[in-house]
PDB file of C-alpha atoms in Angstrom:
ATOM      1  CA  UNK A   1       0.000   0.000   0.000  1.00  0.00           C
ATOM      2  CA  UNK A   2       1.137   3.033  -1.156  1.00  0.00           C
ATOM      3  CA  UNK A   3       2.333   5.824   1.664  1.00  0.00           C
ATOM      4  CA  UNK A   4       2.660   9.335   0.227  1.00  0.00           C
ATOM      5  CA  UNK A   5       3.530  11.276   3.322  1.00  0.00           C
ATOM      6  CA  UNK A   6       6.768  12.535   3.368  1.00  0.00           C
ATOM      7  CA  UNK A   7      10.360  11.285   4.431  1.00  0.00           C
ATOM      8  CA  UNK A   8      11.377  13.748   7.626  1.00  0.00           C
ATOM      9  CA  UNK A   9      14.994  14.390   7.963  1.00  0.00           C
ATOM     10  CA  UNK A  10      16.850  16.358  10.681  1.00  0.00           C
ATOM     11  CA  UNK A  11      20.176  17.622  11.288  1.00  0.00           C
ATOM     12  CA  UNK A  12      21.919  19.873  13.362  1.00  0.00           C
ATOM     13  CA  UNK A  13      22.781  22.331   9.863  1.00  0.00           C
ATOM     14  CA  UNK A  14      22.977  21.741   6.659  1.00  0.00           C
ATOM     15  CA  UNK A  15      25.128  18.791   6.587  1.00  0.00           C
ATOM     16  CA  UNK A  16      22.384  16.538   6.973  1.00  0.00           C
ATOM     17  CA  UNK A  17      21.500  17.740   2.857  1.00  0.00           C
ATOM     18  CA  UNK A  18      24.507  15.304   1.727  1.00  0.00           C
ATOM     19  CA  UNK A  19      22.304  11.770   3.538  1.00  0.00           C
ATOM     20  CA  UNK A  20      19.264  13.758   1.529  1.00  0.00           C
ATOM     21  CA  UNK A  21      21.211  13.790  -1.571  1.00  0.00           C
ATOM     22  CA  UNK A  22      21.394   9.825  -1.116  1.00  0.00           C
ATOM     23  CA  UNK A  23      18.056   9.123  -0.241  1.00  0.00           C
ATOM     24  CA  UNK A  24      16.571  11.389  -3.387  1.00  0.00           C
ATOM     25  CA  UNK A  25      19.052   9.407  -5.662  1.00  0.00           C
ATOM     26  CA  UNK A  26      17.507   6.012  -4.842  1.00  0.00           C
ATOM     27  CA  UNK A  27      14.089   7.408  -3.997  1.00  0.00           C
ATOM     28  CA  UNK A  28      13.436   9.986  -6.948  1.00  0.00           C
ATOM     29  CA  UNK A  29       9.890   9.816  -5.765  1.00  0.00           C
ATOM     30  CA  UNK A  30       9.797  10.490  -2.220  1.00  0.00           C
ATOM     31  CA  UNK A  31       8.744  13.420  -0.646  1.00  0.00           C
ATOM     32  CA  UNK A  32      10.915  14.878   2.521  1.00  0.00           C
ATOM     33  CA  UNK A  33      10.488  17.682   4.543  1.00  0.00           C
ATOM     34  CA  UNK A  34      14.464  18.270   6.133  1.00  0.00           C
ATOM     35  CA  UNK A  35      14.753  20.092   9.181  1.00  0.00           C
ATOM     36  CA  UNK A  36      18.230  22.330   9.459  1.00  0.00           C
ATOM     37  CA  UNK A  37      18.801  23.674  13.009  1.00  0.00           C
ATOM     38  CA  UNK A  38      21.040  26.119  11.586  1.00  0.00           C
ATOM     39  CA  UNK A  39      19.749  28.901  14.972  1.00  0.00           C
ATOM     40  CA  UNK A  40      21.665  26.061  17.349  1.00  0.00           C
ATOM     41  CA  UNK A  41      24.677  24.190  15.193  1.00  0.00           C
ATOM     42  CA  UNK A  42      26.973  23.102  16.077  1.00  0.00           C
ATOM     43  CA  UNK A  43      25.593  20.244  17.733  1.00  0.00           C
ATOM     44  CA  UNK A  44      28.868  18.400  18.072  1.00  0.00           C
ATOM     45  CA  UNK A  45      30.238  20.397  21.093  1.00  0.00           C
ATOM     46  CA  UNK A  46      27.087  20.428  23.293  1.00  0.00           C
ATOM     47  CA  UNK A  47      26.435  17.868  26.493  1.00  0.00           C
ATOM     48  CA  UNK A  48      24.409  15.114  26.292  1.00  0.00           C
ATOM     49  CA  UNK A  49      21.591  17.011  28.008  1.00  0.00           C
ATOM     50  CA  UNK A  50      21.005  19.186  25.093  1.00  0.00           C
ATOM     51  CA  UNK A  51      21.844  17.472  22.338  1.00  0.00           C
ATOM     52  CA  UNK A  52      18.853  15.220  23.758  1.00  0.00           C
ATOM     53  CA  UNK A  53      16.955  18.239  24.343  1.00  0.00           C
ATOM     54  CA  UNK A  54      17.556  19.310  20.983  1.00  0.00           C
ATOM     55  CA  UNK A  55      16.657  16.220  19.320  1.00  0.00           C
ATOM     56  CA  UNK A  56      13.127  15.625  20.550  1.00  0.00           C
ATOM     57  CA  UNK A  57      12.263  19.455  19.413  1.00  0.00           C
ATOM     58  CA  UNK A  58      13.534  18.301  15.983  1.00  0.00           C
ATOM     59  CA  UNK A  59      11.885  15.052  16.084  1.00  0.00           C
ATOM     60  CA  UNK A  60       8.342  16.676  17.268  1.00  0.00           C
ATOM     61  CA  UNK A  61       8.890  19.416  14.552  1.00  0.00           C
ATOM     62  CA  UNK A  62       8.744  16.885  11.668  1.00  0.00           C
ATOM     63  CA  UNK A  63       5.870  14.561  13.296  1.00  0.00           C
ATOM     64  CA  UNK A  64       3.999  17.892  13.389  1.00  0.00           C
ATOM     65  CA  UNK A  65       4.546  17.307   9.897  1.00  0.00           C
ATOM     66  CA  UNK A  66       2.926  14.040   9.228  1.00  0.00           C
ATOM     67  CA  UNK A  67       6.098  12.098   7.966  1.00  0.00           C
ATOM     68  CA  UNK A  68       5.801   8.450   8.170  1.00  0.00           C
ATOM     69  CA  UNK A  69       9.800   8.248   8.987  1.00  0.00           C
ATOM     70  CA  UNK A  70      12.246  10.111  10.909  1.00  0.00           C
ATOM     71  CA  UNK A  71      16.176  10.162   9.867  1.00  0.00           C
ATOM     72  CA  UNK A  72      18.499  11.755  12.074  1.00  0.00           C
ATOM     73  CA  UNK A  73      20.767  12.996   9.567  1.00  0.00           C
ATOM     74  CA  UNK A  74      23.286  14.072  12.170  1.00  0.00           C
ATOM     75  CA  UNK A  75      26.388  12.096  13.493  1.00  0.00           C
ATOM     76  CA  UNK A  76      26.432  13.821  17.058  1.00  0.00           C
ATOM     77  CA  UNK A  77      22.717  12.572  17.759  1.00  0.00           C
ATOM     78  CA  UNK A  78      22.967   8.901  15.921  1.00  0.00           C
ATOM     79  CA  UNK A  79      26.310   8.763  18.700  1.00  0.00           C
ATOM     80  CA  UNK A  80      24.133  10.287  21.849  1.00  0.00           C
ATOM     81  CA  UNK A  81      20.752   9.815  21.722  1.00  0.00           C
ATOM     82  CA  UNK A  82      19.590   7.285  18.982  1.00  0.00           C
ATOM     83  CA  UNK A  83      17.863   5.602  22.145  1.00  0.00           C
ATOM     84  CA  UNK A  84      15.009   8.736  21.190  1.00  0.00           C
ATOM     85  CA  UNK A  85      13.708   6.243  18.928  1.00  0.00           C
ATOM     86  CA  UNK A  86      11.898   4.313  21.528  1.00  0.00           C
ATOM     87  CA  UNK A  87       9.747   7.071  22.022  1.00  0.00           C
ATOM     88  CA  UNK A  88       8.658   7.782  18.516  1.00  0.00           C
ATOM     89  CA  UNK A  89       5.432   6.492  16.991  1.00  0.00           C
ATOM     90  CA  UNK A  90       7.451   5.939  13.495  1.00  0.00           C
ATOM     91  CA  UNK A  91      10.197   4.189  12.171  1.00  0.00           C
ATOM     92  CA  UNK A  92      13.722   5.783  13.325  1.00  0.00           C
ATOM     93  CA  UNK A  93      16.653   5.662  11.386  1.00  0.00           C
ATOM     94  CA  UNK A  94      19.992   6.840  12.571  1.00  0.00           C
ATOM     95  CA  UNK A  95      23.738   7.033  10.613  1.00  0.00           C
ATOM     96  CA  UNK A  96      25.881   5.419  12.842  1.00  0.00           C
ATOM     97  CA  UNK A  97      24.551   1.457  12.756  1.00  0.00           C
ATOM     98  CA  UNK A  98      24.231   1.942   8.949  1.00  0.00           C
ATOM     99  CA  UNK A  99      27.998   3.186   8.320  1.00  0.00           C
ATOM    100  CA  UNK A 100      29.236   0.779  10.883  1.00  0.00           C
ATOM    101  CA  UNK A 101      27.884  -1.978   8.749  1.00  0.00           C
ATOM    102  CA  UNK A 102      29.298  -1.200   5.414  1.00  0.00           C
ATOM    103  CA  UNK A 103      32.590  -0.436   6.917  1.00  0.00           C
ATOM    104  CA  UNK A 104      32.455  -4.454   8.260  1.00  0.00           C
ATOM    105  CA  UNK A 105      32.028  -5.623   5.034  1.00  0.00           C
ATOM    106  CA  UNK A 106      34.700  -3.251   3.109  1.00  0.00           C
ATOM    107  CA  UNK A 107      37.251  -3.385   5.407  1.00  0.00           C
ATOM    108  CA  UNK A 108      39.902  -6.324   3.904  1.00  0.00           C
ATOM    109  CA  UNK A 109      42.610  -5.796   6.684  1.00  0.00           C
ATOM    110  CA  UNK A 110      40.164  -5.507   9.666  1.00  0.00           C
ATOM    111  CA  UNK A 111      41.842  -1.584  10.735  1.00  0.00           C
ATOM    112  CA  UNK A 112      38.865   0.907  10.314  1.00  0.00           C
ATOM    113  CA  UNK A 113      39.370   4.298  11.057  1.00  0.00           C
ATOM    114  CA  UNK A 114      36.691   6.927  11.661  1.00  0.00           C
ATOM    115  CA  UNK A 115      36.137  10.633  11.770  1.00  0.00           C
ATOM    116  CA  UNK A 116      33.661  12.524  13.209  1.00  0.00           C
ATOM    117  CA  UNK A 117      32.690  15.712  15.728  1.00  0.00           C
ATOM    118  CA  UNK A 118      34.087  15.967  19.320  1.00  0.00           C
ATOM    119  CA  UNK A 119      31.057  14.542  20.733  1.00  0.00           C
ATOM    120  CA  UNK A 120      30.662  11.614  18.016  1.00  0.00           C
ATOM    121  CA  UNK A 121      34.254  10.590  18.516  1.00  0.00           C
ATOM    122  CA  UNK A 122      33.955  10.964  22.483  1.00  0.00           C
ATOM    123  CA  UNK A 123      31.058   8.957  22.706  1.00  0.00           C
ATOM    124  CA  UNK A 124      32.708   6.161  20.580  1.00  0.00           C
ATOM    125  CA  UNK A 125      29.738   4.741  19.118  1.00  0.00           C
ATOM    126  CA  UNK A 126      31.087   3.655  16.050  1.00  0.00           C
ATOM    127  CA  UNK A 127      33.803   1.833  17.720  1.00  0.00           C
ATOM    128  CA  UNK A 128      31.210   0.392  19.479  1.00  0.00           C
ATOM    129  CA  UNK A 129      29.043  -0.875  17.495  1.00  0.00           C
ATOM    130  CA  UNK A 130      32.053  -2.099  14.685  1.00  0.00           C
ATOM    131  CA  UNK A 131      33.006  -4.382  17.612  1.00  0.00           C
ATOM    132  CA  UNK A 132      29.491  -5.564  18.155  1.00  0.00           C
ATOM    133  CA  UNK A 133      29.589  -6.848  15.014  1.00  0.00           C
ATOM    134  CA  UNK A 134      33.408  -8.206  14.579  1.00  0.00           C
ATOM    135  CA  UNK A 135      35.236  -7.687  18.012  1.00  0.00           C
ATOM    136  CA  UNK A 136      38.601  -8.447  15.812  1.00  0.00           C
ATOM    137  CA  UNK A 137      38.482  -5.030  14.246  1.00  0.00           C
ATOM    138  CA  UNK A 138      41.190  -2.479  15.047  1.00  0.00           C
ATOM    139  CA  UNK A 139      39.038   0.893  15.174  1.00  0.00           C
ATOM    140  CA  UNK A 140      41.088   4.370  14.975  1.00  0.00           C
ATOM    141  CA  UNK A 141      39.676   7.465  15.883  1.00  0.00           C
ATOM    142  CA  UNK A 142      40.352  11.126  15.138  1.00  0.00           C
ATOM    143  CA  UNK A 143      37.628  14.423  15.759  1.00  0.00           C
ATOM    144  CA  UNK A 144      38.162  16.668  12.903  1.00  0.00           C
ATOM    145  CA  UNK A 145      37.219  19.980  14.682  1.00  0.00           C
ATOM    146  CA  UNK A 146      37.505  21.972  11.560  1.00  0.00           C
ATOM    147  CA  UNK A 147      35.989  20.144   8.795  1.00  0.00           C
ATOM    148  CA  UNK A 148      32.706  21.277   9.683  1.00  0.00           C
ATOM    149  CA  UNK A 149      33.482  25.202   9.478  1.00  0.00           C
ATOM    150  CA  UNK A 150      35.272  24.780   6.273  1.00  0.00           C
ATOM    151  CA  UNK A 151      32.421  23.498   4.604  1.00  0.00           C
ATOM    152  CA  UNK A 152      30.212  25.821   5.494  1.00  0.00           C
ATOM    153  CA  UNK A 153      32.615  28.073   3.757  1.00  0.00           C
ATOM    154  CA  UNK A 154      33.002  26.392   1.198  1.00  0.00           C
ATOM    155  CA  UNK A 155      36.624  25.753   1.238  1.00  0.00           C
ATOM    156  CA  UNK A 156      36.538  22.512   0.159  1.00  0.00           C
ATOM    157  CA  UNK A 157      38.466  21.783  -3.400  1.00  0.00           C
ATOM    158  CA  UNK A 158      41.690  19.132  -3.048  1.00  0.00           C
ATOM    159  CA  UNK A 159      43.997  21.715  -5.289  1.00  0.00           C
ATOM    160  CA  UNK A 160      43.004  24.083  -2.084  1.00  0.00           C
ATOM    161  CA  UNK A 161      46.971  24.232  -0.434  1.00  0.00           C
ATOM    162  CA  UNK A 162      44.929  25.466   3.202  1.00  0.00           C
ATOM    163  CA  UNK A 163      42.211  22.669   2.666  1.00  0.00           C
ATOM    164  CA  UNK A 164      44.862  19.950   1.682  1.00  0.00           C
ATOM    165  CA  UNK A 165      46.775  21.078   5.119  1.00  0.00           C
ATOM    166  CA  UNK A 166      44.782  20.896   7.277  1.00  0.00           C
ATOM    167  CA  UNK A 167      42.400  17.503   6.273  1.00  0.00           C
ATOM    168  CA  UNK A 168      46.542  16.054   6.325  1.00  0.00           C
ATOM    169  CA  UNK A 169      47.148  17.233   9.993  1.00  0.00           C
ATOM    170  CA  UNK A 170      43.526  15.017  11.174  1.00  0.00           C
ATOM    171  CA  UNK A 171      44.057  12.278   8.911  1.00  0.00           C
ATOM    172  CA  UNK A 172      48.029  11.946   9.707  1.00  0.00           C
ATOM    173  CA  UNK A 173      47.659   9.743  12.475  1.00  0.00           C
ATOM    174  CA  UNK A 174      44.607   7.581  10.437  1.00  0.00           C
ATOM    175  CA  UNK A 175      46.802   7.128   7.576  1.00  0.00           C
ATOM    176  CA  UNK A 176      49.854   5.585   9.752  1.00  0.00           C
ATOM    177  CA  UNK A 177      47.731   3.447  11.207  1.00  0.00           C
ATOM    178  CA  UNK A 178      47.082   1.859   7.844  1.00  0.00           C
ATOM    179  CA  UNK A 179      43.742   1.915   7.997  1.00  0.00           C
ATOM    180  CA  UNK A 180      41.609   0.587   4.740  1.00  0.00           C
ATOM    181  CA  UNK A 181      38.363   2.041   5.584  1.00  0.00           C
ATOM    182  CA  UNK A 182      37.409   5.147   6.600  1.00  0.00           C
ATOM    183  CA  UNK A 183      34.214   6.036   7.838  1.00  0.00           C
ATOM    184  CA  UNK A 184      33.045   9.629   7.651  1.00  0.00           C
ATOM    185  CA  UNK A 185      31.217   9.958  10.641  1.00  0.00           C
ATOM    186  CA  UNK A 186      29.736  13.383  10.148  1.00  0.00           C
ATOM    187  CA  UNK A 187      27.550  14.582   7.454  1.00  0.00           C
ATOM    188  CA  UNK A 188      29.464  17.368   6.501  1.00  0.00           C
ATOM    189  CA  UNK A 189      32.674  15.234   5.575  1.00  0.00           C
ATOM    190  CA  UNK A 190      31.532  13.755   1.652  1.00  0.00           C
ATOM    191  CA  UNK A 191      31.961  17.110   0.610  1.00  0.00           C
ATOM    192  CA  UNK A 192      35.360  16.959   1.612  1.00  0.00           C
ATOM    193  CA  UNK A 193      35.572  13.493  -0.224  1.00  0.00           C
ATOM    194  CA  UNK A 194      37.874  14.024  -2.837  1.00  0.00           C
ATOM    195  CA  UNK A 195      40.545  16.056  -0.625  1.00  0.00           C
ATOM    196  CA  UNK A 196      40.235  13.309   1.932  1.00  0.00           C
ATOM    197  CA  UNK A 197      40.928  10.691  -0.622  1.00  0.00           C
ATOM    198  CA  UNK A 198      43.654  12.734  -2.042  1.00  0.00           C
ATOM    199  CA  UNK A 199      45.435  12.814   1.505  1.00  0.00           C
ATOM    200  CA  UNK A 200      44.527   8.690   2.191  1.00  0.00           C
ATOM    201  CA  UNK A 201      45.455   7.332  -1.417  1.00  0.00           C
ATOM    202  CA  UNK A 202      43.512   4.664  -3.398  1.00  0.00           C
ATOM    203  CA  UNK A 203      43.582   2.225  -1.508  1.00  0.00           C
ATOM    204  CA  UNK A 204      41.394   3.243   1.612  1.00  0.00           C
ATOM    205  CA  UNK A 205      37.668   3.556   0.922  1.00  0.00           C
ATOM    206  CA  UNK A 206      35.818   5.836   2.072  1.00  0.00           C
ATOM    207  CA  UNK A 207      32.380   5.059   3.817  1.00  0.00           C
ATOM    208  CA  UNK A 208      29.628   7.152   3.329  1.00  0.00           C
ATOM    209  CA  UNK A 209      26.488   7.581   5.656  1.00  0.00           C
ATOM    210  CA  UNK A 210      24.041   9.573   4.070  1.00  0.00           C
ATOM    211  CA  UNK A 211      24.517   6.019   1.069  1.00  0.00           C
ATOM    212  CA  UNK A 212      24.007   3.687   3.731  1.00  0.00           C
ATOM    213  CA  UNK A 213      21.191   4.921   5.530  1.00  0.00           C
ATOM    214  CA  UNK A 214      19.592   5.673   2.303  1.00  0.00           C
ATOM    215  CA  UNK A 215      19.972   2.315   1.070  1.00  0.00           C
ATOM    216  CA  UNK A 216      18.730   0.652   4.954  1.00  0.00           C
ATOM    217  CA  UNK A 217      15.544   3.546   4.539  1.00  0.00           C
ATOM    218  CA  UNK A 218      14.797   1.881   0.814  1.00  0.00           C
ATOM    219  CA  UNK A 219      15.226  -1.654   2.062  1.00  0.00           C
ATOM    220  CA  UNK A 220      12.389  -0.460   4.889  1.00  0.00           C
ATOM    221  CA  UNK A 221      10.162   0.842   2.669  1.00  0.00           C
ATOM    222  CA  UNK A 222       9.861  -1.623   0.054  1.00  0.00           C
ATOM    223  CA  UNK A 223       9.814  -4.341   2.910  1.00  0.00           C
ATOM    224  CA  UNK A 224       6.634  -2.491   4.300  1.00  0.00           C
ATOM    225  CA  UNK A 225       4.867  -1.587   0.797  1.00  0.00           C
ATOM    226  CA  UNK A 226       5.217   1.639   1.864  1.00  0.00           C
ATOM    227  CA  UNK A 227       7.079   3.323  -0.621  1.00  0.00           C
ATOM    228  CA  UNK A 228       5.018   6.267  -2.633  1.00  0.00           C
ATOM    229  CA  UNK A 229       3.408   6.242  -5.743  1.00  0.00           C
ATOM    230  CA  UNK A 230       3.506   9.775  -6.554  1.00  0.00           C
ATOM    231  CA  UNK A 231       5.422  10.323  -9.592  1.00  0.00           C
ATOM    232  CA  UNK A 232       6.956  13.586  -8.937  1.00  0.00           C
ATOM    233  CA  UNK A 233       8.339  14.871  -5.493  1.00  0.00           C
ATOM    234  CA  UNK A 234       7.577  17.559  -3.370  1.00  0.00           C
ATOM    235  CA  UNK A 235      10.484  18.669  -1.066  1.00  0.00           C
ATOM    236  CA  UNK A 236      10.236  20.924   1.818  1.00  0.00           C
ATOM    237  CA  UNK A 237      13.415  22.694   3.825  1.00  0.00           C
ATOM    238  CA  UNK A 238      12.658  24.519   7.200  1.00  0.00           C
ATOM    239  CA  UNK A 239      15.527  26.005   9.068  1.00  0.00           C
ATOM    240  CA  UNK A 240      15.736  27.834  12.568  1.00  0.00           C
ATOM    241  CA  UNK A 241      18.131  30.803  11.324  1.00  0.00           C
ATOM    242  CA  UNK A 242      17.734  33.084   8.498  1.00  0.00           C
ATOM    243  CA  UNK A 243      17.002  31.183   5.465  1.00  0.00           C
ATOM    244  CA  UNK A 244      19.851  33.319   3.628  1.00  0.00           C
ATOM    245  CA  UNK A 245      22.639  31.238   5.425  1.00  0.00           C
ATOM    246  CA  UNK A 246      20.839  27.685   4.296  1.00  0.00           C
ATOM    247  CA  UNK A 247      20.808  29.502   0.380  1.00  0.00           C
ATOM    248  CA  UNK A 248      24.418  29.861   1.022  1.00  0.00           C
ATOM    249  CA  UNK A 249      25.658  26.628   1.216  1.00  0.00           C
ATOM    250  CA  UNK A 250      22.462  24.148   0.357  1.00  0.00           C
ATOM    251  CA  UNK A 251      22.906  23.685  -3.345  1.00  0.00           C
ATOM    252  CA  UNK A 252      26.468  22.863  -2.851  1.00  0.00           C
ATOM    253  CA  UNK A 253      25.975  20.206  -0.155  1.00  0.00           C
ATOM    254  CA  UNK A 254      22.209  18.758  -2.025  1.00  0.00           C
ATOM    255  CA  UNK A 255      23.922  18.743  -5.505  1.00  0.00           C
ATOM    256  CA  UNK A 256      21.063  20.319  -6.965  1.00  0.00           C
ATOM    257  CA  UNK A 257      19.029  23.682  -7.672  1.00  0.00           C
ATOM    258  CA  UNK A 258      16.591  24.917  -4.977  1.00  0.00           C
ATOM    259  CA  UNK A 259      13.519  26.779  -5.120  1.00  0.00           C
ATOM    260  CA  UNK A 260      13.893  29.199  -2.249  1.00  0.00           C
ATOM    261  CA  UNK A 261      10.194  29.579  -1.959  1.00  0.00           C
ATOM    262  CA  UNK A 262      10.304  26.259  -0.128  1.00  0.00           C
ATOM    263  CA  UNK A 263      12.153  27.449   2.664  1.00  0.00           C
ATOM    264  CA  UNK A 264      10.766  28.522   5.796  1.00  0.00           C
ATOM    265  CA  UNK A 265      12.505  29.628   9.311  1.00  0.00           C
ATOM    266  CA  UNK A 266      10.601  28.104  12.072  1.00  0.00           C
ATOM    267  CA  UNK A 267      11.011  29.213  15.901  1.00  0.00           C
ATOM    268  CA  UNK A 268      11.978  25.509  16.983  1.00  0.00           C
ATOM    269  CA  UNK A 269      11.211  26.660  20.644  1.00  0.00           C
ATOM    270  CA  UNK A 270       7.919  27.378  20.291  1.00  0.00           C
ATOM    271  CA  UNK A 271       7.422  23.616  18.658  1.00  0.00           C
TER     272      UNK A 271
END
């Protein structure tokens, strides 16, 4: 049976566009309504507490909305609070189990690295859960404090001599580990995909999140017959900050053109 409500997405910015990006390439169809808390980002250096906090506003925001799914489309919440899922009355689908997965089955000589915010590394969920599912895994972790900002900048080309620095100093300590998988445990990071693969060499692949939850959120809905119909998609973008700094950087990050009559600031307190 066909479900035409829309896909709700969430992220602490605009980062959460790139797992969008992957979930419109394999479902064309779908309509989503994303959520950018761009009034509160970064989430990646707040406490638990508030991250929480934040979270259930987000997730309340989009079931106000009448999706039939949530994603959290944010690395720092997947690592904290992916437990908010037990008190949602629809499906919940976070980045971290996803990414962990694909990484298991990639990796050839069983030494993953991964990157993420402060608060993503420091709760070392990925580790976690990639030695949940083979405890003979070497995991190596590095936060990447400034990947975020230069994204939102836009600084991200691999000829860049500033961008190539600095993703080398982070990834220094990844790439002498000889790690052969990398995951990119923020949302922000596949824009920086081709300078990190410049700095790790061929021979390390990269994991994406936004692909696998996309591809775990297809599986779902074609398991459940609940995949749309609707031949043409209707996308909505709500942000909690002037929509001018989502117009800034959204195109870059969705990899397509956006009408900027679809988005709308919201006061996410007031939710």
């Amino acid at each position: 049976m066909s479900d035409k409500r829309p896909i709700g997405i969430f992220d602490s910015g605009l980062g959460g566009l790139t797992v969008m990006k992957e979930i419109v390439k394999l479902m064309p169809n779908e309509n989503i309504v994303y959520f950018g808390d761009t009034g509160r980002v970064p989430y990646g250096t707040r406490s638990r507490e508030i991250i929480n906090k934040y979270a259930m506003q987000d997730e309340k925001f989009l079931l106000n909305n009448d999706v039939k799914l949530i994603v959290a489309a944010c690395g720092t919440v997947s690592s904290v609070v992916a437990d908010t899922k037990h008190s949602l009355p629809v499906p919940f689908f976070e980045v971290i189990s996803y990414a962990a997965q694909m990484a298991v089955k990639a990796t050839k000589n069983k030494k993953i690295g991964v990157i993420g915010t402060s608060a993503t590394i420091n709760s070392g969920s990925h580790k976690n859960k990639i030695l949940e599912l083979d405890s003979t895994i070497q995991v190596f972790t590095n936060a990447c404090t400034l990947f975020v900002p230069f994204v939102e900048e836009g600084w991200i080309s691999a000829d860049d001599d500033v961008v190539l620095g600095m993703v080398s100093k982070y990834l220094e300590p990844l790439k002498q580990s000889g790690v052969d998988t990398l995951i990119l445990g923020c949302t922000h990071y596949p824009i920086l995909c081709d300078v990190i693969s410049k700095v790790m060499g061929d021979g390390v692949t990269l994991i994406n999140p936004g692909e696998a939850l996309a591809l775990a959120v297809k599986q779902y809905l074609d398991d459940s017959d609940t995949a749309t119909d609707d031949t043409t998609a209707c996308y909505d973008f709500f942000v909690s900050d002037k929509t001018a700094a989502f117009e800034k950087t959204a195109e870059m990050l969705l990899g397509r053109k956006i009408d900027y009559n679809q988005v709308k600031q919201v006061d996410i307190d007031k939710i």
